[in-house]
Tab-separated table of C-alpha atoms in Angstrom:
chain	number	residue	atom	x	y	z
X	285	GLU	CA	159.518	111.297	73.393
X	286	ASN	CA	156.407	109.216	74.102
X	287	VAL	CA	154.055	110.876	76.596
X	288	GLY	CA	151.169	109.453	78.610
X	289	VAL	CA	148.930	110.667	81.416
X	290	TRP	CA	147.104	108.707	84.133
X	291	ILE	CA	144.477	110.146	86.477
X	292	ASP	CA	143.358	108.030	89.416
X	293	TYR	CA	139.648	108.631	88.817
X	294	ASP	CA	138.436	105.973	91.260
X	295	LYS	CA	140.933	107.144	93.923
X	296	SER	CA	142.122	103.584	94.448
X	297	GLY	CA	145.770	104.598	94.841
X	298	THR	CA	146.814	102.835	91.614
X	299	PHE	CA	146.957	103.970	88.007
X	300	ASP	CA	144.870	101.591	85.908
X	301	ALA	CA	144.993	101.133	82.145
X	302	SER	CA	141.431	102.466	81.963
X	303	GLU	CA	142.674	105.735	83.521
X	304	PHE	CA	145.319	106.323	80.825
X	305	THR	CA	145.511	108.871	77.993
X	306	PHE	CA	148.266	108.663	75.380
X	307	PHE	CA	149.590	111.951	73.959
X	308	PHE	CA	151.328	110.300	70.981
X	309	PHE	CA	155.028	110.794	70.350
X	310	PHE	CA	156.916	113.962	69.492
X	311	ASN	CA	160.462	115.054	68.839
X	312	GLY	CA	161.915	118.347	70.010
X	313	VAL	CA	158.614	120.228	70.292
X	314	THR	CA	156.240	121.319	73.030
X	315	ILE	CA	154.025	118.365	73.901
X	316	SER	CA	150.375	119.031	74.662
X	317	GLY	CA	147.074	117.215	74.518
X	318	ASN	CA	143.597	116.913	75.986
X	319	VAL	CA	142.317	114.505	78.604
X	320	VAL	CA	138.596	113.709	78.496
X	321	ILE	CA	137.348	113.348	82.075
X	322	PRO	CA	134.691	110.591	82.342
X	323	ALA	CA	131.266	111.850	83.389
X	324	THR	CA	131.250	109.139	86.082
X	325	ALA	CA	134.499	110.295	87.712
X	326	PRO	CA	134.060	111.259	91.391
X	327	LEU	CA	134.573	114.926	92.140
X	328	GLY	CA	137.366	116.233	94.331
X	329	GLN	CA	141.120	115.876	94.552
X	330	THR	CA	142.997	112.904	93.143
X	331	ARG	CA	146.426	112.070	91.723
X	332	MET	CA	147.683	112.479	88.157
X	333	ARG	CA	150.877	110.984	86.721
X	334	VAL	CA	152.671	112.236	83.611
X	335	ARG	CA	155.387	110.075	82.041
X	336	VAL	CA	157.718	110.705	79.126
X	337	ARG	CA	159.918	107.904	77.724
X	338	PHE	CA	162.511	108.351	75.033
X	339	SER	CA	162.152	106.047	72.033
X	340	THR	CA	159.949	103.635	74.014
X	341	ALA	CA	156.172	103.265	73.847
X	342	VAL	CA	154.040	104.433	76.767
X	343	THR	CA	150.936	102.295	77.312
X	344	GLY	CA	148.218	102.045	79.922
X	345	THR	CA	150.085	99.313	81.792
X	346	THR	CA	153.410	101.186	82.079
X	347	ALA	CA	152.560	103.645	84.863
X	348	CYS	CA	155.269	102.158	87.095
X	349	THR	CA	157.772	100.456	84.751
X	350	THR	CA	161.404	101.494	84.554
X	351	TYR	CA	163.085	103.126	81.586
X	352	THR	CA	166.544	104.227	80.511
X	353	PHE	CA	165.737	107.802	79.478
X	354	GLY	CA	162.642	109.709	80.557
X	355	GLU	CA	160.873	111.414	83.428
X	356	THR	CA	157.873	110.851	85.690
X	357	GLU	CA	155.984	113.576	87.580
X	358	ASP	CA	152.935	113.330	89.859
X	359	TYR	CA	150.451	116.140	90.452
X	360	LEU	CA	147.355	116.735	92.546
X	361	VAL	CA	144.287	117.586	90.444
X	362	ASN	CA	140.852	118.728	91.552
X	363	LEU	CA	137.860	117.494	89.546
X	364	ILE	CA	135.015	120.008	89.731
X	365	PRO	CA	131.473	120.056	88.339
X	366	CYS	CA	131.026	121.368	84.824
X	367	VAL	CA	128.361	124.066	85.241
X	368	GLN	CA	126.657	125.852	82.352
X	369	GLY	CA	127.340	129.603	82.399
X	370	VAL	CA	124.419	131.960	83.061
X	371	PHE	CA	124.448	135.761	83.010
X	372	THR	CA	123.325	137.152	86.378
X	373	THR	CA	123.992	140.844	85.650
X	374	GLN	CA	123.484	142.505	82.264
X	375	PRO	CA	125.245	145.619	80.912
X	376	THR	CA	123.347	148.904	81.241
X	377	ASN	CA	123.155	152.000	79.034
X	378	LYS	CA	125.761	154.670	79.761
X	379	THR	CA	125.803	158.428	79.105
X	380	ILE	CA	129.013	160.457	79.212
X	381	GLN	CA	130.368	163.686	77.790
X	382	CYS	CA	132.866	163.777	74.943
X	383	GLY	CA	136.272	162.788	76.320
X	384	GLY	CA	134.730	160.997	79.287
X	385	ASN	CA	135.275	157.508	80.686
X	386	THR	CA	132.857	154.675	81.441
X	387	THR	CA	132.556	150.903	81.798
X	388	PHE	CA	130.193	148.137	80.710
X	389	SER	CA	130.069	145.092	82.984
X	390	VAL	CA	128.419	141.695	83.263
X	391	ALA	CA	128.390	139.020	85.947
X	392	ALA	CA	127.789	135.308	85.489
X	393	THR	CA	127.890	131.957	87.237
X	394	GLY	CA	129.391	128.807	85.726
X	395	SER	CA	132.601	126.865	85.220
X	396	LEU	CA	135.705	128.048	83.350
X	397	LEU	CA	134.033	131.057	81.752
X	398	ALA	CA	135.703	133.293	79.172
X	399	TYR	CA	134.517	136.678	77.967
X	400	LYS	CA	134.789	138.847	74.871
X	401	TRP	CA	133.013	142.085	73.986
X	402	GLU	CA	131.377	143.056	70.727
X	403	TYR	CA	130.301	146.476	69.472
X	404	ARG	CA	128.341	147.919	66.591
X	405	THR	CA	128.145	151.510	65.434
X	406	SER	CA	124.337	151.553	65.243
X	407	ALA	CA	121.339	149.315	65.900
X	408	THR	CA	121.458	148.041	62.294
X	409	ALA	CA	125.239	147.709	61.844
X	410	PRO	CA	127.054	144.346	62.049
X	411	TRP	CA	128.617	143.217	65.310
X	412	LEU	CA	132.427	143.385	65.554
X	413	PHE	CA	134.838	142.262	68.279
X	414	VAL	CA	136.106	145.096	70.479
X	415	PRO	CA	139.883	145.538	70.082
X	416	ASN	CA	141.900	145.644	73.288
X	417	THR	CA	143.602	148.871	72.241
X	418	GLY	CA	142.990	152.586	71.758
X	419	VAL	CA	140.080	153.817	73.908
X	420	TYR	CA	139.308	150.221	74.988
X	421	SER	CA	140.727	147.982	77.706
X	422	GLY	CA	139.395	144.829	79.344
X	423	ALA	CA	137.966	143.560	76.044
X	424	THR	CA	138.502	139.943	77.150
X	425	THR	CA	137.217	140.342	80.719
X	426	ASN	CA	133.757	140.764	82.198
X	427	THR	CA	134.272	144.552	82.408
X	428	LEU	CA	134.922	146.656	79.306
X	429	THR	CA	136.504	150.061	79.998
X	430	ILE	CA	136.291	153.031	77.630
X	431	ASN	CA	138.595	156.008	78.196
X	432	ASN	CA	138.482	159.408	76.477
X	433	ALA	CA	135.506	158.513	74.280
X	434	PRO	CA	135.121	160.762	71.219
X	435	GLU	CA	131.732	162.161	70.206
X	436	SER	CA	131.860	159.922	67.117
X	437	MET	CA	131.110	156.943	69.403
X	438	ASN	CA	127.678	158.335	70.246
X	439	GLY	CA	125.107	155.589	69.677
X	440	TYR	CA	127.600	152.699	69.742
X	441	GLN	CA	126.147	149.505	71.200
X	442	TYR	CA	127.915	146.800	73.209
X	443	ARG	CA	127.281	143.240	74.352
X	444	ALA	CA	129.316	140.576	76.132
X	445	VAL	CA	130.013	137.175	74.604
X	446	MET	CA	130.490	134.335	77.107
X	447	ASP	CA	131.622	130.776	76.483
X	448	GLY	CA	133.719	128.066	78.088
X	449	ALA	CA	134.458	124.374	78.390
X	450	CYS	CA	131.005	123.848	79.910
X	451	THR	CA	129.153	126.646	78.120
X	452	ALA	CA	128.094	127.178	74.536
X	453	THR	CA	128.335	130.755	73.244
X	454	GLU	CA	125.969	133.063	75.124
X	455	PHE	CA	125.272	136.749	74.424
X	456	SER	CA	124.331	139.378	76.977
X	457	SER	CA	121.690	142.006	76.377
X	458	THR	CA	122.671	145.107	74.386
X	459	ALA	CA	123.719	148.371	76.038
X	460	THR	CA	124.002	151.735	74.291
X	461	LEU	CA	126.664	154.393	74.787
X	462	THR	CA	125.546	158.028	74.554
X	463	VAL	CA	128.354	160.566	74.129
X	464	SER	CA	127.095	164.126	74.483
X	465	GLN	CA	128.794	167.282	73.263
X	466	LEU	CA	130.853	169.363	75.650
X	467	VAL	CA	129.045	172.400	77.022
X	468	ALA	CA	131.628	174.783	78.408
X	469	THR	CA	130.772	176.754	81.536
X	470	VAL	CA	132.904	179.864	82.090
X	471	ASN	CA	133.380	181.314	85.543
X	472	PRO	CA	132.966	184.166	86.226
X	473	VAL	CA	130.295	184.855	83.622
X	474	ALA	CA	131.117	188.595	83.800
X	475	ALA	CA	133.771	190.746	85.429
X	476	THR	CA	134.895	194.376	85.680
X	477	ILE	CA	138.640	194.865	85.486
X	478	CYS	CA	141.005	197.789	85.241
X	479	ASN	CA	142.986	198.518	82.088
X	480	GLY	CA	146.153	196.429	82.054
X	481	SER	CA	145.046	193.984	84.745
X	482	ILE	CA	144.436	190.253	84.291
X	483	GLN	CA	141.212	188.325	84.937
X	484	HIS	CA	141.482	184.538	85.189
X	485	LEU	CA	138.582	182.541	83.729
X	486	THR	CA	137.833	178.893	84.491
X	487	ILE	CA	136.174	176.594	81.953
X	488	THR	CA	134.502	173.505	83.371
X	489	ASN	CA	132.467	170.545	82.006
X	490	ILE	CA	135.505	169.084	80.317
X	491	PRO	CA	137.630	166.274	81.738
X	492	ALA	CA	139.946	168.753	83.472
X	493	ALA	CA	139.302	172.402	84.300
X	494	VAL	CA	141.541	174.705	82.280
X	495	PRO	CA	142.268	178.230	83.546
X	496	VAL	CA	142.297	180.779	80.718
X	497	PRO	CA	143.936	184.210	81.254
């Protein structure tokens, strides 16, 4: 299979040889490739044609020729500006109790942005990518969620890593997680009960109150 792509950059209604990208030829595999959009191409919607021809070359002048075996599909594409990404909101320090939940978030403007989060165990430790498992979720989004954080994560630091087709790698500022020890509060603090009776106690300041007989 020989595959080629045309994009009507000048919106003339025809597919010119100068608007052609050849994806080489393949056999029995997924066919993929990149199209470099000219910096001079007008923005907005235009037409794209994709052609595959079996055992026959696809060239810039064959956008409309016939073939024995193959397929042609047209699509509408929207050419948008390529805008450098910029952080507009930085992550902030968070304080929670052991077993608590929290989030770190960033916001940014720009085109086709992608996010990852990094962490380090102290201010002098190396940065590592946050795994999207265990206490973590959203490690590849602009909001990192931490659930049921253990006290051992006290002092961990986090930052967002942003990049994209129009953006070189950018790092957010650093935010620190403080995980404090649980301090149990028992209610009532004192009680007078008769022999053989039961007094229910409630312990709070943990993720869920637990009644203790």
